[in-house]
Amino acid sequence: MKHFAILLKTQLKLSLIGMVGEFTGGSKKKISRIAIAVLIILAFAELFGMYLWLIFSFSDLLISAGQPDVFLTIVFLFCMLITLFFGLFQVIGNLYFAKDAQFLSSLPIKQYTVFAVKLTLTLIYELITLLPFALGALIIFGIKTSANLWFYLKSIPIIFTLPIIPMLISTLFAMFFMRFTALSKYRDFLTIVGSILLFVAIMYANQKINYMFLSSKTEEIMSGLLKGSINLSDIIGSVFPPVILATKAILNTGMSWMPSMIIYLLSTAVFVFIIILLSTKVYYKGLTAQNETAQPLGKAKRPIRGKQQGIITSVFIKEWRMLLRIPVYAINGLTSVFILPIMIFIMAGNNSIQEANIGQILNMLKDGKDMLSVLIITAMFSFIVGINPAASTVYSREGENYYFLKSLPISQRQLLTGKLLFSISIDILAIILTAATLYYFLPLAVWNYIGAIILSLLISIATSALNIAVDFKNPKLEWTSHQQAIKQNFNSLIGMLLSLALLIVLGFISAFLYQKIENQIILLITILTLFTIITAALVALLYKLTNKNT
């Protein structure tokens, strides 16, 4: 226990130093980063305010229907499912691909202690992310139901243990998966595919819940809610049973809350004990196997022969190899490629695409004017382009290799061009895959999709230029895990905010022109021209920034 406390304290200090280091340096650099931090806080405050407003409205609906427990069940389920999915990335990044993982495993400390420290650190990160949203919903619920002090006291152990069970499930999956794929030469590919399949499973479970409300039995369910004959909390909580225990532990009165609280906390403790026990057998073997190669005997590598590649092509290929060889990079960088097609397939599979809100949007596309359809589809494509963190971390992901790249006899312009093309290529994959999926379920005129793809490609170039400029100006080169380089990097958030701001500006411009210009062809040409000018200006500014800092 002493070693655990010392090592955890050291790891927390190092993380804190890394965060403080983001705001140190010269006076100008310090002021600019503080200003960026303020903007990020304001943006988060606005997002959090919208979340609270939605929660406030949603709680009114369920409380008036006589199902207050459903509100907490949905909130807890949302938090746990988010942890289950994103926790997998955190676990793989912090436990297996951290720079200090091999070093810590070589210390004269028991292996389960090192594992427990790394897992605790990951849980703390996840708890910090979830705490504002869970507490916000809990406080609103308490105000709405005039809850007493005992309600809030019972909530404390639940809220602070909320991410543990889903995080441990992700850890269990990661340990066995990394152990059995570590010696395979396709281990990185299998890790990426496994993570995507888990994402699909979570999306499917979430859609099942939504489909329940959109089915032909909606009136029957709502009637049961009003009469109190249907316990919707148990139905929803059955997707993830610990949610039911957490809800009952908080809401049950008298002494009836105690069994649920004891079972919930005891099952959490047992789960922790099992995972720690398994770590001595599985984790260390999986960690050490990461440095071993799975080369078949008798098959030596042959020298690669062929034409010499150009510098820009080499940089482009290097970026793709780095992305695909490191699962944390691949999962975060390629999520935007699959997220919308998967959502469309799942909703279509549940037959809810005709009735859900997205179904209403798609029906509007069928009935609307051609150019309106192009603009709406462009907005869908542009959103997935704007949330991709691959461009905003192209230099940060290099780490210490960044200085080696600068010493090579290649120009910064060539290096930048290769990275820019790499970022755009990811967006092209996302746009084409989403367009193909959407066309399968919504066969509009082909030219609608072609127009949307061209406009989205221009937006992709513009957002890539913005994101790369942010990372080029202030790259995060000092990190101990690949997770920190891409997920715990302010540049990712800054790039996303700038991209969304650009999309809002372009959206207003398009809406204004749509109202003013009636001729569809002239409208398309005008929007294409403006988008091209804006994109060219941003790319020119990016190259000017690069030349200035060379």
XYZ file of N, CA, C and O in Angstrom, residues 310-322 414-415 417-426:
100
model
N 8.979 10.284 -53.644
C 9.180 11.690 -53.402
C 9.064 12.006 -51.928
O 8.507 11.223 -51.147
N 9.557 13.168 -51.530
C 9.562 13.545 -50.118
C 8.142 13.683 -49.593
O 7.805 13.173 -48.520
N 7.286 14.366 -50.352
C 5.906 14.575 -49.903
C 5.175 13.243 -49.783
O 4.453 12.994 -48.809
N 5.392 12.362 -50.757
C 4.763 11.033 -50.705
C 5.254 10.249 -49.500
O 4.475 9.555 -48.832
N 6.563 10.358 -49.209
C 7.139 9.644 -48.065
C 6.539 10.131 -46.750
O 6.236 9.337 -45.859
N 6.387 11.443 -46.625
C 5.773 12.003 -45.415
C 4.323 11.531 -45.293
O 3.873 11.148 -44.204
N 3.605 11.534 -46.399
C 2.212 11.082 -46.425
C 2.110 9.627 -45.966
O 1.270 9.289 -45.109
N 2.956 8.766 -46.505
C 2.941 7.338 -46.133
C 3.358 7.153 -44.678
O 2.788 6.337 -43.946
N 4.352 7.924 -44.243
C 4.801 7.836 -42.845
C 3.673 8.164 -41.872
O 3.505 7.499 -40.842
N 2.891 9.195 -42.198
C 1.781 9.585 -41.333
C 0.746 8.475 -41.237
O 0.228 8.170 -40.153
N 0.444 7.850 -42.362
C -0.540 6.770 -42.348
C -0.007 5.557 -41.583
O -0.757 4.893 -40.855
N 1.283 5.262 -41.735
C 1.863 4.133 -40.996
C 1.830 4.386 -39.501
O 1.516 3.481 -38.709
N 2.145 5.610 -39.104
C 2.107 5.948 -37.684
C 0.688 5.805 -37.135
O 0.472 5.272 -36.040
N 7.604 21.020 -47.640
C 7.351 19.644 -48.079
C 6.756 18.813 -46.944
O 5.823 18.024 -47.156
N 7.304 19.000 -45.754
C 6.794 18.273 -44.588
C 5.340 18.653 -44.326
O 4.489 17.787 -44.078
N 3.144 19.872 -46.482
C 2.274 19.401 -47.557
C 1.907 17.936 -47.361
O 0.745 17.540 -47.547
N 2.891 17.122 -46.981
C 2.615 15.709 -46.731
C 1.627 15.510 -45.603
O 0.711 14.673 -45.686
N 1.770 16.291 -44.522
C 0.867 16.182 -43.381
C -0.526 16.706 -43.731
O -1.539 16.157 -43.273
N -0.581 17.776 -44.524
C -1.864 18.323 -44.933
C -2.631 17.328 -45.817
O -3.834 17.104 -45.623
N -1.942 16.703 -46.751
C -2.587 15.703 -47.610
C -3.056 14.502 -46.803
O -4.104 13.913 -47.091
N -2.279 14.134 -45.791
C -2.667 13.023 -44.921
C -3.972 13.341 -44.195
O -4.908 12.519 -44.163
N -4.053 14.535 -43.630
C -5.266 14.938 -42.918
C -6.475 14.965 -43.850
O -7.563 14.481 -43.493
N -6.281 15.507 -45.041
C -7.381 15.583 -46.006
C -7.821 14.187 -46.440
O -9.012 13.925 -46.645
N -6.876 13.265 -46.557
C -7.219 11.906 -47.003
C -8.137 11.203 -46.009
O -9.026 10.434 -46.412
N -7.954 11.455 -44.707
C -8.860 10.870 -43.705
C -10.268 11.424 -43.890
O -11.260 10.684 -43.850
